[in-house]
Amino acid sequence: MVILGAGFGGLELATRLSEELGDGVDVTLIDKGDAFVFGYSKLDVMFGRTTLDAVRLPYSELEKPGVRFLRETITAIDPEPRQVTTDAGTHEADVLVIALGADYDFDATPGLVDGGNEFYSVAGAERLAGVLPSFRGGRAVVGVCGAPFKCPPAPSEAALLLHDYLSARGIRDECEISFVIPFGTPVPPSPDTSKALMAAFAERDIELVPDRRVASLDAARSVAVLDDGSELPYDLFLGIPRHRAPDVVIESGMTEDGYVPVSSRTLRTRYPGVYAVGDVATVGVPKAGVFAEGAARVVAASVIAGLRGDDPPGPYDGLGACYVEFGGGRVGRVDVDFLSGPRPTGTFREPSTALLAEKHEFGASRRARWFGR
Ligand SMILES: Cc1cc2nc3c(=O)[nH]c(=O)nc-3n(C[C@H](O)[C@H](O)[C@H](O)COP(=O)(O)OP(=O)(O)OC[C@H]3O[C@@H](n4cnc5c(N)ncnc54)[C@H](O)[C@@H]3O)c2cc1C
C-alpha cells in the first residue's frame, strides 16, 4: 500500500495498519515535509505561546513495523494504474490512498501576500509571531477569504486569542477587532456553539461581520475589500487564505469541484483500489483533523478486512469532536454528527479548564500513538 501524505489522515492510517498487521503489511508513507505540526499549534506559535521547534513532530521519529516513511515530493499521480511519481522515482501501489490535505491559494486573494498576514500555514504562523509584537494598536481584522476552510472554529479562536494577546500587552483599549466570516453564524452546524462564540465576541467588543468574505486587500490604502464591495480599513490583517486541493491532485484528473469525490461510506474513489481521506476529499464533513482520522480508520478497517477475508466494516459515521479555544485558558467542545441524519447536528459543551486539559490529552495521545513520544 502507498499512502500519499503524512498528515492527520495518513498518520492515523499507517498507525492503524501497523498496530493490526505489524510486519504483515507493506506500507510506504510519503510526505514532502520533514515534520508534522498539529493545526491548532499554529495559533500557539503565532501568539508566542510556544515555539515551532517545540511543536514539530519529526518524521524521523516514525518507527512502525511494516511502515516505511519516504521524504519525497509527489509530482504526478496516475490513478488508473495506481502509479505515483515523485522527485525521487516512481511507486506502484496495489492500494493507493490520497491523504494530501488542502493547500492554500494565496493568489486567489489579491493583496493578501503583500498586504496582510495569514496564519493557516506553519510559515505564516511563525512569521506572525515576529509581526504581532510590533503591533501597537489600531484596527485588527481577522478575515476569511473563502469557504470551505480547515477547522471551521479556528478563525473565531484566532479573534478571541487576539483579544487575550492584546489585553496581556495592555493595549486592547487602543485596538478594534473585526471578524469577517462567510457564514451567517461562526459554526453553522452547531447553533449552541455559535451562540456561545457570539456572546464571547460581544463581551470582548469584537465586531462580527457575518455572510461576507474578504475578496482582496488594497495594501496601499490598508483596506480589506469584502465580496459585496464594502471596505474595512485595517492596521493588522490576519487572514484565512482560500483553500484548494494540491496542484498534483488537480492535475491527476481525480477532482470535481476542486476536491476528490469519494463514497462518504467507504472513502473509495471511482478508481479501483484508490481511496481518498481528509481535507483532499469531498465527504460531506468539515475539513478537520478529527474527520481525516475517522475516515482513515474506515480505510484501515476495509483493507484489514480484505486481507483477512472478513466482512467489510460499517460505513464511515462522520462523527467528530472539535475543541474550541475561548481564551482565558478555557476550551469548549463541539461534537458534530454529519452523516447519520438528514442534516448535521452538533452538541456544545461550555468552555472550561477541564476541556483545556482534555484538548492537551487529545494531542498527547496522537503524539504517543503516531510518534511514540
Ligand atoms: C489554525 C488551524 C487550527 C486547526 N485546529 C484543528 C483542531 O483543533 N482540530 C482538528 O481536528 N483540526 C484542526 N485543524 C485542521 C487540521 O489541521 C486539518 O484538517 C488536518 O490536518 C487534515 O488532515 P489531512 O490528513 O487531510 O491533511 P494534512 O494534515 O494537511 O496532511 C497533508 C500532508 O500532505 C503533504 N503533501 C501535500 N502535497 C504534497 C506533495 N506534492 N508531495 C508530498 N507531500 C505532500 C503535506 O506536507 C501534509 O503533511 C486546524 C487547522 C488550522 C490551519
CSV table of C-alpha atoms and ligand atoms in Angstrom, one decimal:
chain,number,residue,atom,x,y,z
A,1,MET,CA,0.0,0.0,0.0
A,2,VAL,CA,1.1,3.5,-0.7
A,3,ILE,CA,-0.2,6.4,1.4
A,4,LEU,CA,0.3,9.9,0.0
A,5,GLY,CA,0.6,12.5,2.7
A,6,ALA,CA,1.6,12.0,6.4
A,7,GLY,CA,-0.8,14.4,8.0
A,8,PHE,CA,-3.7,13.6,10.3
A,9,GLY,CA,-5.2,11.0,7.8
A,10,GLY,CA,-2.0,9.4,6.6
A,11,LEU,CA,-0.5,9.1,10.1
A,12,GLU,CA,-3.6,7.5,11.5
A,13,LEU,CA,-4.0,5.1,8.6
A,14,ALA,CA,-0.3,4.0,8.8
A,15,THR,CA,-0.5,3.6,12.5
A,16,ARG,CA,-3.7,1.5,12.5
A,17,LEU,CA,-2.3,-0.8,9.8
A,18,SER,CA,0.9,-1.3,11.7
A,19,GLU,CA,-0.8,-1.9,15.0
A,20,GLU,CA,-3.1,-4.5,13.5
A,21,LEU,CA,-0.8,-6.2,11.0
A,22,GLY,CA,2.7,-5.4,12.1
A,23,ASP,CA,5.3,-6.7,9.6
A,24,GLY,CA,2.5,-8.4,7.7
A,25,VAL,CA,1.8,-5.1,5.9
A,26,ASP,CA,3.9,-3.2,3.5
A,27,VAL,CA,3.1,0.5,3.7
A,28,THR,CA,5.0,3.2,2.0
A,29,LEU,CA,4.1,6.6,3.6
A,30,ILE,CA,5.3,9.6,1.5
A,31,ASP,CA,5.4,13.3,2.5
A,32,LYS,CA,7.4,16.2,1.2
A,33,GLY,CA,7.8,17.7,4.8
A,34,ASP,CA,10.2,16.6,7.5
A,35,ALA,CA,7.7,17.0,10.4
A,36,PHE,CA,4.1,17.0,11.3
A,37,VAL,CA,2.6,20.0,13.1
A,38,PHE,CA,-1.0,20.0,14.6
A,39,GLY,CA,-3.2,22.6,13.0
A,40,TYR,CA,-4.0,24.2,16.4
A,41,SER,CA,-0.3,24.6,17.2
A,42,LYS,CA,-0.2,27.3,14.6
A,43,LEU,CA,-2.4,29.5,16.9
A,44,ASP,CA,0.0,28.8,19.8
A,45,VAL,CA,3.0,29.7,17.6
A,46,MET,CA,1.6,32.9,16.2
A,47,PHE,CA,0.6,34.2,19.7
A,48,GLY,CA,4.0,33.3,21.1
A,49,ARG,CA,2.6,30.7,23.5
A,50,THR,CA,5.2,28.2,22.2
A,51,THR,CA,7.9,27.9,19.5
A,52,LEU,CA,7.8,26.0,16.3
A,53,ASP,CA,10.6,23.8,17.5
A,54,ALA,CA,8.6,22.7,20.5
A,55,VAL,CA,5.6,21.6,18.4
A,56,ARG,CA,7.3,20.0,15.4
A,57,LEU,CA,7.0,16.2,15.3
A,58,PRO,CA,9.8,15.0,13.1
A,59,TYR,CA,9.0,12.1,10.7
A,60,SER,CA,12.5,10.7,11.5
A,61,GLU,CA,10.9,9.5,14.8
A,62,LEU,CA,8.3,7.4,13.0
A,63,GLU,CA,9.2,3.8,13.7
A,64,LYS,CA,6.4,1.4,12.9
A,65,PRO,CA,6.6,-2.3,11.9
A,66,GLY,CA,5.5,-2.6,8.3
A,67,VAL,CA,5.7,1.2,7.6
A,68,ARG,CA,8.5,2.9,5.6
A,69,PHE,CA,8.5,6.7,5.5
A,70,LEU,CA,9.9,8.4,2.5
A,71,ARG,CA,10.5,12.2,2.3
A,72,GLU,CA,9.7,12.8,-1.3
A,73,THR,CA,7.6,15.4,-3.2
A,74,ILE,CA,4.9,13.8,-5.2
A,75,THR,CA,4.9,15.3,-8.8
A,76,ALA,CA,2.3,13.1,-10.5
A,77,ILE,CA,-0.5,10.6,-9.7
A,78,ASP,CA,-1.9,8.2,-12.2
A,79,PRO,CA,-5.0,6.7,-10.5
A,80,GLU,CA,-5.8,4.0,-13.1
A,81,PRO,CA,-2.5,2.1,-12.8
A,82,ARG,CA,-2.1,3.4,-9.3
A,83,GLN,CA,1.3,4.8,-10.1
A,84,VAL,CA,2.9,7.7,-8.3
A,85,THR,CA,5.9,9.8,-9.5
A,86,THR,CA,8.0,11.7,-7.0
A,87,ASP,CA,11.1,13.8,-7.2
A,88,ALA,CA,13.0,10.6,-6.4
A,89,GLY,CA,11.3,8.0,-8.6
A,90,THR,CA,8.1,6.1,-9.1
A,91,HIS,CA,6.0,3.9,-6.9
A,92,GLU,CA,3.4,1.3,-7.9
A,93,ALA,CA,0.6,0.5,-5.4
A,94,ASP,CA,-1.9,-2.3,-5.0
A,95,VAL,CA,-3.9,0.1,-2.8
A,96,LEU,CA,-3.3,3.8,-3.1
A,97,VAL,CA,-4.6,6.3,-0.5
A,98,ILE,CA,-4.6,10.1,-1.3
A,99,ALA,CA,-4.3,12.0,2.0
A,100,LEU,CA,-2.6,15.1,0.7
A,101,GLY,CA,-4.8,17.6,2.5
A,102,ALA,CA,-5.8,21.0,1.3
A,103,ASP,CA,-3.4,23.7,0.0
A,104,TYR,CA,-3.7,27.4,0.1
A,105,ASP,CA,-4.4,29.5,-2.9
A,106,PHE,CA,-2.8,32.8,-1.9
A,107,ASP,CA,-3.1,34.3,-5.4
A,108,ALA,CA,-6.9,34.0,-5.2
A,109,THR,CA,-7.0,36.9,-2.8
A,110,PRO,CA,-5.1,39.8,-4.4
A,111,GLY,CA,-3.0,41.7,-1.9
A,112,LEU,CA,-3.0,39.0,0.8
A,113,VAL,CA,0.7,38.2,0.4
A,114,ASP,CA,1.9,41.7,0.3
A,115,GLY,CA,-0.7,43.5,2.4
A,116,GLY,CA,-1.7,41.0,5.1
A,117,ASN,CA,-0.6,38.0,7.1
A,118,GLU,CA,-2.0,34.5,7.1
A,119,PHE,CA,-1.8,32.1,10.0
A,120,TYR,CA,-3.0,28.9,8.3
A,121,SER,CA,0.5,27.7,7.2
A,122,VAL,CA,3.3,26.9,9.5
A,123,ALA,CA,5.5,29.6,7.8
A,124,GLY,CA,2.7,32.2,8.1
A,125,ALA,CA,2.1,31.5,11.8
A,126,GLU,CA,5.8,31.7,12.5
A,127,ARG,CA,6.1,34.9,10.6
A,128,LEU,CA,3.2,36.4,12.6
A,129,ALA,CA,5.0,35.5,15.9
A,130,GLY,CA,7.5,38.1,14.7
A,131,VAL,CA,5.0,40.6,13.4
A,132,LEU,CA,2.5,40.7,16.3
A,133,PRO,CA,4.8,42.2,18.9
A,134,SER,CA,5.3,45.2,16.7
A,135,PHE,CA,1.6,46.0,16.5
A,136,ARG,CA,1.0,48.9,18.9
A,137,GLY,CA,-2.7,49.5,18.4
A,138,GLY,CA,-5.3,50.3,15.7
A,139,ARG,CA,-7.8,48.2,13.7
A,140,ALA,CA,-7.2,44.5,13.6
A,141,VAL,CA,-9.2,42.3,11.1
A,142,VAL,CA,-9.4,38.6,11.2
A,143,GLY,CA,-10.8,37.7,7.8
A,144,VAL,CA,-11.8,34.5,6.0
A,145,CYS,CA,-11.1,34.7,2.2
A,146,GLY,CA,-13.3,31.8,1.1
A,147,ALA,CA,-15.1,28.6,2.2
A,148,PRO,CA,-14.5,25.7,2.7
A,149,PHE,CA,-11.6,26.2,5.1
A,150,LYS,CA,-9.9,24.0,7.6
A,151,CYS,CA,-11.3,23.7,11.1
A,152,PRO,CA,-14.3,26.0,11.0
A,153,PRO,CA,-13.9,27.2,14.6
A,154,ALA,CA,-10.2,28.3,14.1
A,155,PRO,CA,-10.9,31.8,12.8
A,156,SER,CA,-13.2,32.5,15.8
A,157,GLU,CA,-10.5,31.2,18.1
A,158,ALA,CA,-7.9,33.5,16.5
A,159,ALA,CA,-10.2,36.5,17.1
A,160,LEU,CA,-10.7,35.5,20.8
A,161,LEU,CA,-7.0,34.8,21.3
A,162,LEU,CA,-6.0,38.0,19.7
A,163,HIS,CA,-8.2,39.8,22.3
A,164,ASP,CA,-6.3,37.9,25.1
A,165,TYR,CA,-2.9,38.7,23.5
A,166,LEU,CA,-3.7,42.5,23.1
A,167,SER,CA,-5.1,42.6,26.7
A,168,ALA,CA,-2.0,40.9,28.1
A,169,ARG,CA,0.1,43.6,26.4
A,170,GLY,CA,-2.1,46.3,27.9
A,171,ILE,CA,-3.1,47.7,24.5
A,172,ARG,CA,-6.6,46.2,24.0
A,173,ASP,CA,-8.3,49.6,24.6
A,174,GLU,CA,-6.3,51.1,21.8
A,175,CYS,CA,-7.5,48.4,19.3
A,176,GLU,CA,-10.6,47.4,17.5
A,177,ILE,CA,-11.1,43.8,16.4
A,178,SER,CA,-13.4,42.8,13.5
A,179,PHE,CA,-14.0,39.3,12.4
A,180,VAL,CA,-15.2,38.6,8.8
A,181,ILE,CA,-16.7,35.1,8.0
A,182,PRO,CA,-18.7,33.9,5.0
A,183,PHE,CA,-21.4,32.2,7.2
A,184,GLY,CA,-24.4,33.6,9.0
A,185,THR,CA,-23.0,32.3,12.3
A,186,PRO,CA,-19.5,31.2,13.4
A,187,VAL,CA,-20.2,27.5,13.4
A,188,PRO,CA,-23.4,26.8,11.4
A,189,PRO,CA,-23.9,23.1,12.3
A,190,SER,CA,-23.9,23.9,16.0
A,191,PRO,CA,-26.2,26.8,16.9
A,192,ASP,CA,-25.2,26.5,20.6
A,193,THR,CA,-21.5,26.8,19.7
A,194,SER,CA,-22.3,29.8,17.5
A,195,LYS,CA,-24.4,31.4,20.3
A,196,ALA,CA,-21.6,30.9,22.8
A,197,LEU,CA,-19.0,32.4,20.4
A,198,MET,CA,-21.2,35.4,19.5
A,199,ALA,CA,-21.7,36.1,23.3
A,200,ALA,CA,-17.9,35.8,23.8
A,201,PHE,CA,-17.4,38.3,20.9
A,202,ALA,CA,-19.9,40.7,22.3
A,203,GLU,CA,-18.4,40.5,25.8
A,204,ARG,CA,-15.0,41.3,24.3
A,205,ASP,CA,-16.2,44.0,21.9
A,206,ILE,CA,-15.2,42.0,18.8
A,207,GLU,CA,-17.3,43.0,15.8
A,208,LEU,CA,-18.7,40.1,13.9
A,209,VAL,CA,-19.1,40.7,10.1
A,210,PRO,CA,-21.2,37.6,9.0
A,211,ASP,CA,-22.0,36.4,5.5
A,212,ARG,CA,-19.0,38.2,4.0
A,213,ARG,CA,-15.6,37.1,2.8
A,214,VAL,CA,-12.5,39.1,2.1
A,215,ALA,CA,-12.1,39.3,-1.6
A,216,SER,CA,-8.9,41.4,-1.8
A,217,LEU,CA,-6.6,43.6,0.2
A,218,ASP,CA,-5.6,47.1,-1.0
A,219,ALA,CA,-2.3,47.2,0.7
A,220,ALA,CA,-1.5,50.8,-0.4
A,221,ARG,CA,-4.6,52.0,1.4
A,222,SER,CA,-4.6,49.3,4.1
A,223,VAL,CA,-8.2,48.4,3.3
A,224,ALA,CA,-9.8,44.9,3.1
A,225,VAL,CA,-12.3,44.7,0.3
A,226,LEU,CA,-15.2,42.4,1.0
A,227,ASP,CA,-17.2,40.4,-1.5
A,228,ASP,CA,-20.0,43.0,-1.6
A,229,GLY,CA,-17.6,45.8,-2.4
A,230,SER,CA,-17.6,47.2,1.1
A,231,GLU,CA,-14.3,48.2,2.7
A,232,LEU,CA,-12.8,47.5,6.1
A,233,PRO,CA,-9.7,49.6,7.0
A,234,TYR,CA,-7.0,47.7,8.9
A,235,ASP,CA,-3.7,48.2,10.6
A,236,LEU,CA,-3.3,44.5,11.2
A,237,PHE,CA,-4.8,41.8,8.9
A,238,LEU,CA,-4.9,38.2,9.9
A,239,GLY,CA,-6.2,36.1,7.0
A,240,ILE,CA,-7.5,32.7,6.4
A,241,PRO,CA,-6.5,32.1,2.7
A,242,ARG,CA,-8.7,30.4,0.2
A,243,HIS,CA,-8.1,26.6,0.0
A,244,ARG,CA,-7.8,24.2,-2.8
A,245,ALA,CA,-6.6,20.6,-3.4
A,246,PRO,CA,-2.8,20.4,-4.0
A,247,ASP,CA,-1.9,21.0,-7.7
A,248,VAL,CA,-0.6,17.5,-8.1
A,249,VAL,CA,-4.1,16.2,-7.2
A,250,ILE,CA,-5.9,18.6,-9.5
A,251,GLU,CA,-3.5,17.6,-12.4
A,252,SER,CA,-4.2,13.9,-11.8
A,253,GLY,CA,-7.8,14.5,-13.1
A,254,MET,CA,-9.3,13.0,-9.9
A,255,THR,CA,-11.0,16.2,-8.7
A,256,GLU,CA,-14.5,17.5,-9.3
A,257,ASP,CA,-15.4,21.0,-8.0
A,258,GLY,CA,-11.8,21.3,-6.6
A,259,TYR,CA,-11.6,18.1,-4.5
A,260,VAL,CA,-11.6,14.3,-4.9
A,261,PRO,CA,-15.1,12.9,-4.8
A,262,VAL,CA,-15.4,9.7,-2.7
A,263,SER,CA,-18.2,7.5,-1.4
A,264,SER,CA,-18.9,9.0,2.0
A,265,ARG,CA,-19.5,5.5,3.4
A,266,THR,CA,-16.3,3.8,2.2
A,267,LEU,CA,-13.9,6.6,1.1
A,268,ARG,CA,-13.4,4.8,-2.2
A,269,THR,CA,-12.8,7.0,-5.3
A,270,ARG,CA,-14.2,6.0,-8.7
A,271,TYR,CA,-10.8,4.4,-9.4
A,272,PRO,CA,-10.5,0.7,-8.2
A,273,GLY,CA,-8.1,0.4,-5.3
A,274,VAL,CA,-7.8,4.1,-4.8
A,275,TYR,CA,-9.1,5.8,-1.6
A,276,ALA,CA,-9.0,9.5,-0.5
A,277,VAL,CA,-9.3,10.7,3.1
A,278,GLY,CA,-9.2,14.0,4.9
A,279,ASP,CA,-9.2,17.5,3.5
A,280,VAL,CA,-8.4,16.5,0.0
A,281,ALA,CA,-11.7,14.5,-0.4
A,282,THR,CA,-15.3,15.6,-0.7
A,283,VAL,CA,-17.0,13.5,2.0
A,284,GLY,CA,-19.7,15.9,3.4
A,285,VAL,CA,-17.8,16.6,6.6
A,286,PRO,CA,-15.7,19.7,7.5
A,287,LYS,CA,-12.0,19.9,6.8
A,288,ALA,CA,-10.6,19.0,10.2
A,289,GLY,CA,-8.1,16.5,11.6
A,290,VAL,CA,-10.6,14.5,13.6
A,291,PHE,CA,-12.6,13.8,10.4
A,292,ALA,CA,-9.5,12.9,8.5
A,293,GLU,CA,-8.7,10.5,11.3
A,294,GLY,CA,-12.1,8.9,11.3
A,295,ALA,CA,-12.1,8.4,7.6
A,296,ALA,CA,-8.6,6.8,7.8
A,297,ARG,CA,-9.9,4.3,10.4
A,298,VAL,CA,-12.6,3.2,8.0
A,299,VAL,CA,-10.0,2.7,5.2
A,300,ALA,CA,-7.7,0.8,7.6
A,301,ALA,CA,-10.6,-1.5,8.6
A,302,SER,CA,-11.6,-2.0,5.0
A,303,VAL,CA,-8.0,-3.0,4.0
A,304,ILE,CA,-7.6,-5.3,7.0
A,305,ALA,CA,-11.0,-7.0,6.4
A,306,GLY,CA,-10.0,-7.5,2.7
A,307,LEU,CA,-6.7,-9.2,3.7
A,308,ARG,CA,-8.4,-11.4,6.3
A,309,GLY,CA,-11.3,-12.3,4.2
A,310,ASP,CA,-13.7,-10.7,6.7
A,311,ASP,CA,-16.9,-8.8,6.0
A,312,PRO,CA,-16.3,-5.1,5.1
A,313,PRO,CA,-16.6,-2.7,8.0
A,314,GLY,CA,-19.6,-0.5,8.7
A,315,PRO,CA,-19.8,2.9,6.9
A,316,TYR,CA,-17.9,6.0,7.9
A,317,ASP,CA,-20.0,7.8,10.6
A,318,GLY,CA,-19.0,11.4,10.0
A,319,LEU,CA,-18.7,12.0,13.8
A,320,GLY,CA,-16.1,14.3,15.2
A,321,ALA,CA,-15.3,16.4,18.3
A,322,CYS,CA,-13.6,19.7,18.0
A,323,TYR,CA,-12.1,21.7,20.8
A,324,VAL,CA,-12.7,25.5,20.6
A,325,GLU,CA,-10.4,27.9,22.4
A,326,PHE,CA,-12.4,30.7,24.0
A,327,GLY,CA,-9.3,32.4,25.6
A,328,GLY,CA,-8.6,32.8,29.2
A,329,GLY,CA,-7.4,29.2,29.4
A,330,ARG,CA,-10.8,27.8,28.7
A,331,VAL,CA,-11.8,25.5,25.9
A,332,GLY,CA,-15.3,24.4,24.7
A,333,ARG,CA,-16.1,21.3,22.8
A,334,VAL,CA,-18.5,20.6,19.9
A,335,ASP,CA,-19.5,17.1,19.0
A,336,VAL,CA,-20.8,17.1,15.4
A,337,ASP,CA,-22.6,14.4,13.6
A,338,PHE,CA,-22.5,15.0,9.8
A,339,LEU,CA,-23.7,11.8,8.2
A,340,SER,CA,-26.2,9.9,10.2
A,341,GLY,CA,-29.2,12.2,9.9
A,342,PRO,CA,-30.8,14.4,7.2
A,343,ARG,CA,-28.7,17.4,8.3
A,344,PRO,CA,-25.7,17.9,10.5
A,345,THR,CA,-26.2,18.3,14.2
A,346,GLY,CA,-23.9,19.5,16.9
A,347,THR,CA,-23.8,19.3,20.7
A,348,PHE,CA,-21.9,22.0,22.6
A,349,ARG,CA,-20.1,21.8,25.9
A,350,GLU,CA,-19.4,25.0,27.7
A,351,PRO,CA,-15.8,26.3,27.9
A,352,SER,CA,-13.8,25.1,30.9
A,353,THR,CA,-10.3,24.4,32.1
A,354,ALA,CA,-11.2,20.7,32.3
A,355,LEU,CA,-11.8,20.7,28.5
A,356,LEU,CA,-8.4,22.5,28.1
A,357,ALA,CA,-6.8,19.5,29.8
A,358,GLU,CA,-8.8,17.2,27.5
A,359,LYS,CA,-7.5,19.0,24.5
A,360,HIS,CA,-4.0,18.6,25.7
A,361,GLU,CA,-4.7,14.9,26.2
A,362,PHE,CA,-6.1,14.7,22.6
A,363,GLY,CA,-2.7,16.0,21.3
A,364,ALA,CA,-0.6,13.9,23.7
A,365,SER,CA,-2.4,10.7,22.7
A,366,ARG,CA,-1.7,11.3,19.0
A,367,ARG,CA,1.9,12.2,19.7
A,368,ALA,CA,2.2,8.9,21.6
A,369,ARG,CA,0.5,6.7,19.1
A,370,TRP,CA,1.9,8.2,15.9
A,371,PHE,CA,5.4,9.2,17.1
A,372,GLY,CA,6.0,7.1,20.2
A,373,ARG,CA,6.5,10.2,22.3
B,1,LIG,C1,-5.2,27.2,12.5
B,1,LIG,C2,-5.7,25.8,12.4
B,1,LIG,C3,-6.2,25.1,13.5
B,1,LIG,C4,-6.8,23.8,13.4
B,1,LIG,N1,-7.3,23.2,14.5
B,1,LIG,C5,-7.8,22.0,14.4
B,1,LIG,C6,-8.3,21.3,15.6
B,1,LIG,O1,-8.3,21.9,16.7
B,1,LIG,N2,-8.8,20.1,15.4
B,1,LIG,C7,-8.8,19.4,14.2
B,1,LIG,O2,-9.3,18.3,14.1
B,1,LIG,N3,-8.3,20.0,13.1
B,1,LIG,C8,-7.8,21.3,13.2
B,1,LIG,N4,-7.3,21.9,12.1
B,1,LIG,C9,-7.4,21.2,10.8
B,1,LIG,C10,-6.4,20.1,10.5
B,1,LIG,O3,-5.1,20.6,10.7
B,1,LIG,C11,-6.6,19.6,9.1
B,1,LIG,O4,-7.9,19.5,8.8
B,1,LIG,C12,-5.9,18.2,9.0
B,1,LIG,O5,-4.5,18.4,9.2
B,1,LIG,C13,-6.3,17.5,7.7
B,1,LIG,O6,-5.6,16.3,7.7
B,1,LIG,P1,-5.2,15.6,6.3
B,1,LIG,O7,-4.5,14.3,6.6
B,1,LIG,O8,-6.3,15.6,5.3
B,1,LIG,O9,-4.2,16.7,5.7
B,1,LIG,P2,-2.8,17.3,6.3
B,1,LIG,O10,-2.8,17.0,7.8
B,1,LIG,O11,-2.8,18.7,5.8
B,1,LIG,O12,-1.7,16.5,5.6
B,1,LIG,C14,-1.4,16.5,4.2
B,1,LIG,C15,0.1,16.2,4.0
B,1,LIG,O13,0.3,16.0,2.6
B,1,LIG,C16,1.6,16.6,2.4
B,1,LIG,N5,1.7,16.9,0.9
B,1,LIG,C17,0.9,17.8,0.3
B,1,LIG,N6,1.3,17.9,-1.0
B,1,LIG,C18,2.3,17.0,-1.2
B,1,LIG,C19,3.2,16.6,-2.3
B,1,LIG,N7,3.0,17.2,-3.5
B,1,LIG,N8,4.2,15.7,-2.0
B,1,LIG,C20,4.3,15.2,-0.8
B,1,LIG,N9,3.6,15.5,0.3
B,1,LIG,C21,2.6,16.4,0.1
B,1,LIG,C22,1.7,17.8,3.3
B,1,LIG,O14,3.1,18.0,3.5
B,1,LIG,C23,1.0,17.3,4.5
B,1,LIG,O15,1.9,16.7,5.5
B,1,LIG,C24,-6.7,23.2,12.2
B,1,LIG,C25,-6.1,23.8,11.1
B,1,LIG,C26,-5.6,25.0,11.2
B,1,LIG,C27,-4.9,25.7,10.0
